[in-house]
Coordinates of C-alpha atoms (C1' of nucleotides) in Angstrom, one line a residue:
Chain R
X133 CA -12.2 110.9 -61.9
X134 CA -14.0 108.3 -59.9
X135 CA -17.3 107.3 -61.5
X136 CA -20.2 105.4 -60.1
X137 CA -19.1 102.4 -62.2
X138 CA -15.6 102.4 -60.7
X139 CA -17.2 102.4 -57.2
X140 CA -19.4 99.4 -58.0
X141 CA -16.4 97.6 -59.5
X142 CA -14.5 98.2 -56.4
X143 CA -17.3 96.9 -54.2
X144 CA -17.3 93.7 -56.3
X145 CA -13.6 93.3 -55.9
X146 CA -13.8 93.7 -52.2
X147 CA -16.7 91.3 -51.9
X148 CA -14.6 88.7 -53.8
X149 CA -11.6 89.4 -51.6
X150 CA -13.6 89.1 -48.4
X151 CA -15.3 85.8 -49.5
X152 CA -12.0 84.4 -50.7
X153 CA -10.4 85.2 -47.4
X154 CA -13.2 83.4 -45.6
X155 CA -13.1 80.4 -47.9
X156 CA -9.3 80.1 -47.6
X157 CA -9.5 80.5 -43.9
X158 CA -12.1 77.6 -43.7
X159 CA -10.5 75.0 -45.9
X160 CA -7.1 76.3 -46.9
X161 CA -5.9 77.8 -50.1
X162 CA -5.4 74.8 -52.2
X163 CA -8.7 73.3 -51.4
X164 CA -10.6 76.5 -51.6
X165 CA -13.0 76.1 -54.5
X166 CA -13.5 79.3 -56.6
X167 CA -16.8 77.9 -57.8
X168 CA -18.0 77.2 -54.3
X169 CA -17.0 80.7 -53.2
X170 CA -18.7 82.4 -56.2
X171 CA -21.9 80.4 -55.7
X172 CA -22.1 81.7 -52.1
X173 CA -21.4 85.2 -53.3
X174 CA -23.8 85.1 -56.2
X175 CA -21.1 86.4 -58.5
X176 CA -20.0 84.9 -61.7
X177 CA -16.6 83.6 -62.7
X178 CA -16.3 86.3 -65.4
X179 CA -16.4 88.9 -62.6
X180 CA -13.7 87.1 -60.7
X181 CA -11.4 86.7 -63.6
X182 CA -12.1 90.3 -64.6
X183 CA -10.6 91.5 -61.3
X184 CA -8.0 88.8 -60.8
X185 CA -5.8 87.1 -63.3
X186 CA -5.6 83.8 -61.5
X187 CA -6.3 82.0 -58.3
X188 CA -2.8 82.6 -57.3
X189 CA -3.1 86.4 -57.8
X190 CA -6.4 86.3 -55.8
X191 CA -4.6 84.5 -53.0
X192 CA -1.8 87.1 -53.0
X193 CA -4.4 89.9 -52.9
X194 CA -6.2 88.3 -50.0
X195 CA -2.9 88.4 -48.1
X196 CA -1.8 91.8 -49.2
X197 CA -5.2 93.6 -48.9
X198 CA -7.0 91.7 -46.1
X199 CA -4.9 89.5 -43.9
X200 CA -1.6 91.3 -43.6
X201 CA -3.0 94.8 -42.7
X202 CA -5.2 93.4 -40.1
X203 CA -2.5 91.3 -38.6
X204 CA 0.1 94.0 -38.5
X205 CA -2.3 96.6 -37.1
X206 CA -3.3 94.4 -34.2
X207 CA 0.4 93.9 -33.0
X208 CA 1.2 97.6 -33.6
X209 CA -1.7 98.6 -31.5
X210 CA -0.9 96.3 -28.7
X211 CA 2.8 97.4 -28.6
X212 CA 2.0 101.1 -28.6
X213 CA 1.4 100.8 -24.8
X214 CA 3.8 102.2 -22.3
X215 CA 4.7 98.8 -21.0
X216 CA 5.2 96.3 -23.9
X217 CA 4.9 93.3 -21.6
X218 CA 1.4 94.4 -20.5
X219 CA 0.6 95.3 -24.2
X220 CA 1.5 91.8 -25.3
X221 CA -0.5 90.3 -22.5
X222 CA -3.5 92.3 -23.6
X223 CA -3.0 91.0 -27.2
X224 CA -2.9 87.5 -25.9
X225 CA -6.2 88.0 -24.1
X226 CA -7.7 89.5 -27.3
X227 CA -6.5 86.5 -29.2
X228 CA -8.1 84.2 -26.6
X229 CA -11.4 86.0 -27.0
X230 CA -11.2 85.9 -30.8
X231 CA -10.6 82.1 -30.7
X232 CA -13.3 81.5 -28.1
X233 CA -15.7 83.5 -30.1
X234 CA -16.1 80.9 -32.8
X235 CA -13.1 80.3 -34.9
X236 CA -11.1 78.1 -32.5
X237 CA -11.0 75.3 -35.0
X238 CA -9.8 77.5 -37.7
X239 CA -6.8 78.9 -36.0
X240 CA -4.8 81.9 -37.2
X241 CA -5.4 82.8 -40.9
X242 CA -1.8 83.9 -41.3
X243 CA -0.3 80.8 -39.7
X244 CA -2.6 78.5 -41.7
X245 CA -1.4 79.9 -45.0
X246 CA 2.2 79.9 -43.8
X247 CA 2.1 76.2 -42.9
X248 CA 0.3 75.2 -46.0
X249 CA 1.8 77.4 -48.7
X250 CA 5.3 78.5 -47.7
X251 CA 7.0 75.3 -49.0
X252 CA 5.0 75.3 -52.2
X253 CA 4.8 78.9 -53.4
X254 CA 7.5 81.5 -53.0
X255 CA 5.1 84.4 -53.4
X256 CA 3.1 83.3 -50.4
X257 CA 6.2 82.6 -48.4
X258 CA 7.6 86.0 -49.0
X259 CA 4.4 87.8 -48.2
X260 CA 4.0 86.0 -45.0
X261 CA 7.6 86.4 -44.0
X262 CA 7.1 90.1 -44.4
X263 CA 4.2 90.0 -41.8
X264 CA 6.3 87.9 -39.4
X265 CA 9.2 90.3 -39.8
X266 CA 7.0 93.3 -39.0
X267 CA 5.7 91.5 -36.0
X268 CA 9.2 90.7 -34.9
X269 CA 10.5 94.2 -35.4
X270 CA 7.6 95.7 -33.5
X271 CA 8.1 93.4 -30.5
X272 CA 11.8 93.7 -30.5
X273 CA 11.7 97.5 -30.7
X274 CA 9.1 97.7 -28.0
X275 CA 11.2 95.4 -25.7
X276 CA 14.4 97.3 -26.4
X277 CA 12.7 100.6 -25.7
X278 CA 11.3 99.3 -22.4
X279 CA 14.7 98.0 -21.6
X280 CA 16.3 101.4 -22.1
X281 CA 13.6 102.9 -19.8
X282 CA 14.7 100.4 -17.1
X283 CA 11.5 98.4 -17.2
X284 CA 13.2 95.2 -18.3
X285 CA 16.2 93.3 -17.0
X286 CA 19.3 94.3 -18.8
X287 CA 20.3 90.8 -19.8
X288 CA 17.1 90.3 -21.8
X289 CA 17.9 89.6 -25.5
X290 CA 15.1 91.5 -27.2
X291 CA 15.7 89.8 -30.6
X292 CA 15.5 86.4 -29.1
X293 CA 12.5 87.0 -26.9
X294 CA 10.6 88.5 -29.8
X295 CA 11.0 85.4 -31.8
X296 CA 10.1 83.3 -28.8
X297 CA 6.9 85.2 -28.1
X298 CA 5.7 85.0 -31.7
X299 CA 6.5 81.3 -32.0
X300 CA 4.8 80.5 -28.6
X301 CA 1.7 82.3 -29.6
X302 CA 1.5 80.7 -33.0
X303 CA 2.1 77.3 -31.4
X304 CA -0.5 77.8 -28.8
X305 CA -3.1 78.7 -31.4
X306 CA -2.2 75.7 -33.4
X307 CA -2.4 73.4 -30.4
X308 CA -5.8 74.7 -29.4
X309 CA -7.0 74.5 -33.0
X310 CA -6.3 70.8 -33.0
X311 CA -7.7 70.0 -29.7
X312 CA -10.6 72.4 -30.1
X313 CA -10.2 73.3 -26.5
X314 CA -9.7 76.9 -25.5
X315 CA -8.5 75.8 -22.1
X316 CA -5.3 74.4 -23.7
X317 CA -4.7 77.7 -25.3
X318 CA -5.2 79.4 -21.9
X319 CA -2.8 77.1 -20.2
X320 CA -0.2 77.5 -22.8
X321 CA -0.5 81.2 -22.9
X322 CA -0.4 81.4 -19.1
X323 CA 3.1 79.9 -19.3
X324 CA 4.0 82.6 -21.8
X325 CA 2.6 85.3 -19.5
X326 CA 4.6 84.2 -16.5
X327 CA 7.7 84.0 -18.7
X328 CA 7.1 87.6 -19.9
X329 CA 6.6 88.9 -16.4
X330 CA 9.9 87.4 -15.3
X331 CA 11.6 89.6 -17.8
X332 CA 10.6 92.7 -15.9
X333 CA 13.0 94.5 -13.7
X334 CA 12.5 93.1 -10.2
X335 CA 11.0 95.6 -7.8
X336 CA 13.9 96.8 -5.7
Chain D
X666 CA 0.6 31.1 -40.6
X667 CA 2.7 33.7 -42.3
X668 CA 3.4 32.7 -45.9
X669 CA 5.9 34.1 -48.3
X670 CA 3.2 35.9 -50.1
X671 CA 2.1 37.7 -46.9
X672 CA 5.6 38.9 -46.5
X673 CA 5.8 40.4 -49.9
X674 CA 2.4 42.0 -49.5
X675 CA 3.5 43.5 -46.3
X676 CA 6.6 45.0 -48.0
X677 CA 4.4 46.5 -50.6
X678 CA 2.1 47.9 -48.0
X679 CA 5.0 49.5 -46.1
X680 CA 6.5 50.9 -49.3
X681 CA 3.2 52.6 -50.0
X682 CA 2.9 53.9 -46.5
X683 CA 6.4 55.3 -46.6
X684 CA 5.9 57.0 -50.0
X685 CA 2.6 58.4 -48.9
X686 CA 4.1 59.8 -45.7
X687 CA 6.8 61.5 -47.8
X688 CA 4.3 62.9 -50.3
X689 CA 2.0 64.1 -47.6
X690 CA 4.9 65.7 -45.9
X691 CA 6.0 67.5 -49.0
X692 CA 2.7 68.9 -50.3
X693 CA 0.1 68.2 -47.6
X694 CA -2.6 65.6 -47.5
X695 CA -5.2 67.2 -49.7
X696 CA -2.8 68.0 -52.4
X697 CA -1.0 64.8 -52.2
X698 CA -1.7 63.0 -55.5
X699 CA -1.9 59.3 -55.3
X700 CA -1.0 59.0 -59.0
X701 CA 2.1 61.0 -58.5
X702 CA 3.1 59.0 -55.5
X703 CA 2.5 55.7 -57.3
X704 CA 4.4 56.8 -60.3
X705 CA 7.4 57.4 -58.2
X706 CA 7.0 54.1 -56.5
X707 CA 6.5 52.1 -59.7
X708 CA 3.4 50.6 -58.1
X709 CA -0.1 50.5 -59.6
X710 CA -3.3 51.9 -58.3
X711 CA -4.7 48.4 -57.9
X712 CA -2.0 47.6 -55.4
X713 CA -2.8 50.7 -53.4
X714 CA -6.5 50.1 -53.3
X715 CA -5.9 46.4 -52.5
X716 CA -4.2 47.5 -49.3
X717 CA -6.2 50.7 -48.5
X718 CA -9.9 51.3 -49.0
X719 CA -9.5 55.0 -49.7
X720 CA -7.2 57.9 -49.6
X721 CA -8.5 58.8 -46.2
X722 CA -7.8 55.4 -44.8
X723 CA -4.3 55.6 -46.3
X724 CA -3.9 58.9 -44.5
X725 CA -5.0 57.5 -41.2
X726 CA -2.6 54.6 -41.6
X727 CA 0.3 57.0 -42.3
X728 CA -0.5 58.7 -39.0
X729 CA -1.1 55.5 -37.1
X730 CA 1.8 53.4 -38.4
X731 CA 4.5 55.8 -39.4
X732 CA 4.2 59.3 -37.9
X733 CA 2.7 58.8 -34.5
X734 CA 5.0 56.0 -33.3
X735 CA 8.1 58.0 -34.4
X736 CA 6.9 61.1 -32.8
X737 CA 5.9 59.5 -29.5
X738 CA 9.1 57.5 -29.3
X739 CA 11.3 60.6 -29.7
X740 CA 9.7 62.4 -26.8
X741 CA 9.6 59.3 -24.6
X742 CA 13.3 58.8 -25.2
X743 CA 14.2 62.4 -24.4
X744 CA 12.2 62.3 -21.2
X745 CA 13.6 59.1 -19.9
X746 CA 16.7 61.1 -18.7
X747 CA 17.3 61.8 -15.1
X748 CA 16.8 65.5 -15.5
X749 CA 13.8 66.3 -17.8
X750 CA 14.9 69.8 -18.4
X751 CA 18.1 68.5 -19.9
X752 CA 16.2 65.9 -21.7
X753 CA 14.0 68.4 -23.4
X754 CA 16.9 70.6 -24.3
X755 CA 18.6 67.6 -26.0
X756 CA 15.4 67.0 -27.9
X757 CA 15.3 70.6 -29.0
X758 CA 18.9 70.2 -30.3
X759 CA 17.9 67.0 -32.2
X760 CA 15.0 68.8 -33.7
X761 CA 17.4 71.6 -34.8
X762 CA 19.7 69.1 -36.5
X763 CA 16.7 67.4 -38.2
X764 CA 15.5 70.7 -39.6
X765 CA 19.0 71.9 -40.6
X766 CA 19.6 68.5 -42.3
X767 CA 17.3 69.3 -45.2
X768 CA 13.7 69.5 -44.2
X769 CA 13.6 73.0 -42.9
X770 CA 11.0 74.1 -45.4
X771 CA 8.8 71.1 -44.6
X772 CA 8.5 71.6 -40.9
X773 CA 7.0 69.0 -38.6
X774 CA 4.9 66.3 -40.3
X775 CA 2.5 66.1 -37.3
X776 CA 2.0 69.7 -37.0
X777 CA 1.5 70.1 -40.8
X778 CA -1.2 67.6 -40.7
X779 CA -2.8 69.1 -37.7
X780 CA -3.0 72.5 -39.2
X781 CA -4.3 71.3 -42.5
X782 CA -6.7 68.5 -41.5
X783 CA -8.0 69.0 -38.0
X784 CA -10.8 71.4 -39.0
X785 CA -11.8 69.3 -42.0
X786 CA -11.6 65.7 -40.8
X787 CA -12.4 64.4 -37.4
X788 CA -10.5 61.2 -37.8
X789 CA -7.3 63.1 -38.4
X790 CA -8.0 65.5 -35.6
X791 CA -8.5 62.7 -33.0
X792 CA -5.4 60.8 -34.1
X793 CA -3.2 63.9 -33.9
X794 CA -4.8 64.9 -30.6
X795 CA -3.8 61.5 -29.2
X796 CA -0.2 62.2 -30.2
X797 CA -0.3 65.6 -28.5
X798 CA -1.8 64.2 -25.4
X799 CA 0.9 61.6 -25.1
X800 CA 3.5 64.3 -25.6
X801 CA 1.8 66.4 -22.9
X802 CA 1.5 63.5 -20.5
X803 CA 5.1 62.5 -20.9
X804 CA 6.4 66.0 -20.3
X805 CA 4.0 66.6 -17.4
X806 CA 4.9 63.4 -15.7
X807 CA 8.6 64.0 -16.2
X808 CA 8.4 67.5 -14.7
X809 CA 6.2 66.5 -11.8
X810 CA 8.7 63.6 -11.0
X811 CA 11.6 66.0 -11.1
X812 CA 9.7 68.4 -8.9
X813 CA 9.2 65.7 -6.3
X814 CA 12.9 64.9 -6.4
X815 CA 13.6 68.5 -5.7
X816 CA 15.0 69.4 -9.1
X817 CA 12.3 71.9 -9.9
X818 CA 10.9 74.9 -8.1
X819 CA 7.8 73.9 -6.2
X820 CA 5.6 76.6 -7.7
X821 CA 6.0 75.2 -11.2
X822 CA 2.8 74.1 -12.8
X823 CA 3.8 71.0 -14.6
X824 CA 0.5 70.8 -16.6
X825 CA 0.8 74.4 -17.8
X826 CA 4.5 74.2 -18.6
X827 CA 4.0 71.0 -20.6
X828 CA 1.5 72.7 -22.9
X829 CA 3.8 75.8 -23.1
X830 CA 6.8 73.7 -24.1
X831 CA 5.0 71.8 -26.8
X832 CA 3.4 74.9 -28.2
X833 CA 6.6 76.8 -28.2
X834 CA 8.5 74.1 -30.1
X835 CA 5.7 73.7 -32.7
X836 CA 5.6 77.4 -33.1
X837 CA 9.3 77.7 -33.5
X838 CA 9.3 75.0 -36.2
X839 CA 6.5 76.8 -38.0
X840 CA 8.3 80.1 -37.9
X841 CA 11.5 78.6 -39.2
X842 CA 9.7 76.7 -41.9
X843 CA 8.3 79.9 -43.3
X844 CA 11.4 81.9 -43.2
X845 CA 13.5 78.9 -44.2
X846 CA 16.1 80.2 -41.7
X847 CA 17.3 77.9 -39.1
X848 CA 18.8 80.8 -37.2
X849 CA 15.3 81.9 -36.3
X850 CA 14.5 78.4 -34.9
X851 CA 17.7 78.6 -32.9
X852 CA 16.8 82.1 -31.5
X853 CA 13.3 81.1 -30.6
X854 CA 14.5 77.8 -29.0
X855 CA 17.1 79.7 -27.1
X856 CA 14.4 81.6 -25.4
X857 CA 12.7 78.4 -24.5
X858 CA 15.8 76.9 -23.1
X859 CA 16.4 79.9 -20.8
X860 CA 12.8 79.7 -19.6
X861 CA 13.3 76.0 -18.9
X862 CA 16.5 76.5 -16.9
X863 CA 14.7 79.1 -14.8
X864 CA 12.3 76.4 -13.7
X865 CA 15.1 74.6 -12.0
X866 CA 15.6 74.8 -8.3
X867 CA 18.2 77.6 -7.7
X868 CA 21.4 76.3 -6.3
X869 CA 21.5 77.1 -2.6
Chain Z
dA1090 C1' -2.3 18.7 -60.4
dA1091 C1' -6.3 21.6 -60.2
dG1092 C1' -8.6 25.2 -58.5
dA1093 C1' -9.3 29.0 -55.2
dA1094 C1' -7.4 33.0 -53.4
dT1095 C1' -4.2 36.6 -53.3
dA1096 C1' -1.5 40.5 -55.1
dC1097 C1' -1.1 43.4 -58.3
dA1098 C1' -1.6 45.8 -63.2
dA1099 C1' -3.9 49.0 -66.2
dA1100 C1' -7.7 50.8 -68.6
dC1101 C1' -11.3 53.4 -67.4
dC1102 C1' -15.1 56.3 -64.9
dG1103 C1' -17.7 60.4 -63.2
dG1104 C1' -16.8 64.6 -61.1
dT1105 C1' -14.5 68.8 -60.1
dC1106 C1' -10.9 71.9 -60.8
dG1107 C1' -8.9 76.4 -62.6
dG1108 C1' -9.3 78.9 -66.5
dT1109 C1' -11.3 80.8 -71.2
dC1110 C1' -14.2 83.1 -74.3
dG1111 C1' -18.1 85.0 -76.8
dG1112 C1' -21.9 87.5 -75.6
dT1113 C1' -24.7 90.9 -72.8
dT1114 C1' -25.5 94.7 -69.9
dT1115 C1' -24.4 99.2 -68.1
dG1116 C1' -22.8 103.7 -67.5
dC1117 C1' -20.1 107.5 -69.1
dA1118 C1' -18.2 110.6 -72.9
dA1119 C1' -18.8 113.0 -76.9
Chain T
dT1014 C1' -28.6 110.2 -78.7
dT1015 C1' -25.2 107.3 -79.7
dG1016 C1' -20.7 104.8 -79.6
dC1017 C1' -17.8 102.3 -76.9
dA1018 C1' -15.3 100.3 -73.3
dA1019 C1' -15.5 98.5 -68.8
dA1020 C1' -18.1 95.2 -66.0
dC1021 C1' -20.1 91.1 -65.8
dC1022 C1' -22.2 86.6 -67.2
dG1023 C1' -22.2 81.6 -67.7
dA1024 C1' -21.5 77.9 -70.9
dC1025 C1' -17.6 75.5 -71.9
dC1026 C1' -12.7 73.4 -72.0
dG1027 C1' -8.9 70.2 -71.0
dA1028 C1' -6.6 68.3 -67.1
dC1029 C1' -6.5 65.8 -63.3
dC1030 C1' -8.5 63.9 -59.3
dG1031 C1' -10.0 59.7 -56.3
dG1032 C1' -12.0 55.5 -57.1
dT1033 C1' -13.8 51.2 -59.8
dT1034 C1' -13.5 47.4 -62.7
dT1035 C1' -11.6 44.0 -65.2
dG1036 C1' -7.8 41.1 -66.3
dT1037 C1' -3.7 38.2 -65.0
dA1038 C1' 0.2 36.1 -62.9
dT1039 C1' 1.6 34.0 -58.9
dT1040 C1' 1.1 31.3 -54.9
dC1041 C1' -1.1 28.6 -51.4
dT1042 C1' -4.4 24.8 -50.5
dT1043 C1' -6.2 20.4 -51.1

DNA sequence: AAGAATACAAACCGGTCGGTCGGTTTGCAA
DNA sequence: TTGCAAACCGACCGACCGGTTTGTATTCTT
């Protein structure tokens, strides 16, 4: 049975998760101060450590419950389109809008954690790898499907292209994050778009 | 006049720089412990703070005196070749060998710092952007030159391609770093190579 | 040879970190 | 109504951080 108390506790847990995700996004996991985050939330340390055993477990939960679902859903949605190339291009445009909105200097939350934590903590590494693998599988499947339907050139290597697309996007986000210039993102992504369109079956 | 003492001091300074570069490469700037690094070096804190005013200044010096020169030199060397496409491909192979050697899980020192520090410290951001700009300029110039010599298709946008190449490489390194799998780097880079070769003037 | 300056050593400082723990409130079950 | 456990609070802890200070050996200058 779900009581009123359980609901309130769940709300607290999710408030903590949300705030932690934001704090980690802003300054990175290692530099994210729990005290700072709690102060902003108006929640005590006791509450935090009631819901999470350690900072590490909180970090894992942020990935599992907040970042990974969002990230995976975005790609799955984009690739559900008829033409995966167009789907990916739409995703790239969405990403540009997201960055341009405000968070240009913060980059991609997943990629940030990957670069910071994967050499230091196996738990983070594995969780992030799971996300990348789902991205890759989704792209690869979509490309292979389109290829079977005759939309893509037969010599296209879906596996290879999938890795290349993901890497290029992550790289472009990283480049733009550093320069704080969305134009660089756009230029870089333009290159990717042209590449993708060249994979299509030429009109006969 | 350069005295014997100056020489010894310079050696100490460079030992500190080298060790700091290594420590930062391993765990990131913010988590790099000066004590840890000094312990490994067998050098005291007094020595460190005699040569550098703060951790920040040490970090800047690592970038200016160690990382940036190396990074820029590698690209300049690769692009001095007759055919820039081939030059870039050779650079990509070198990068693969570097990663495969041992430091796969550590990624690219410049990119690591960029992702970690650019939102937090303007000094780091500007220094790294200078590196990226030199990379971009080198690639763009090389491509434009090759284009003039008739090696590249005339519709190629050298500016755009330069950004795309840099982003893709950085992204591939980041992806491989997380998965700790050099095969993923190779796949991703293969996509980039094919793209680059398609920029060449078709044999008539 | 004497003294000033340099290069380094090491003890030490305040501050912040993640984490703990005893106490208090709150809501549900009996 | 009451007993009790879950939810939460916040003072507190030791560890470690970057940075300072003080001391000393060596080396250059005069």
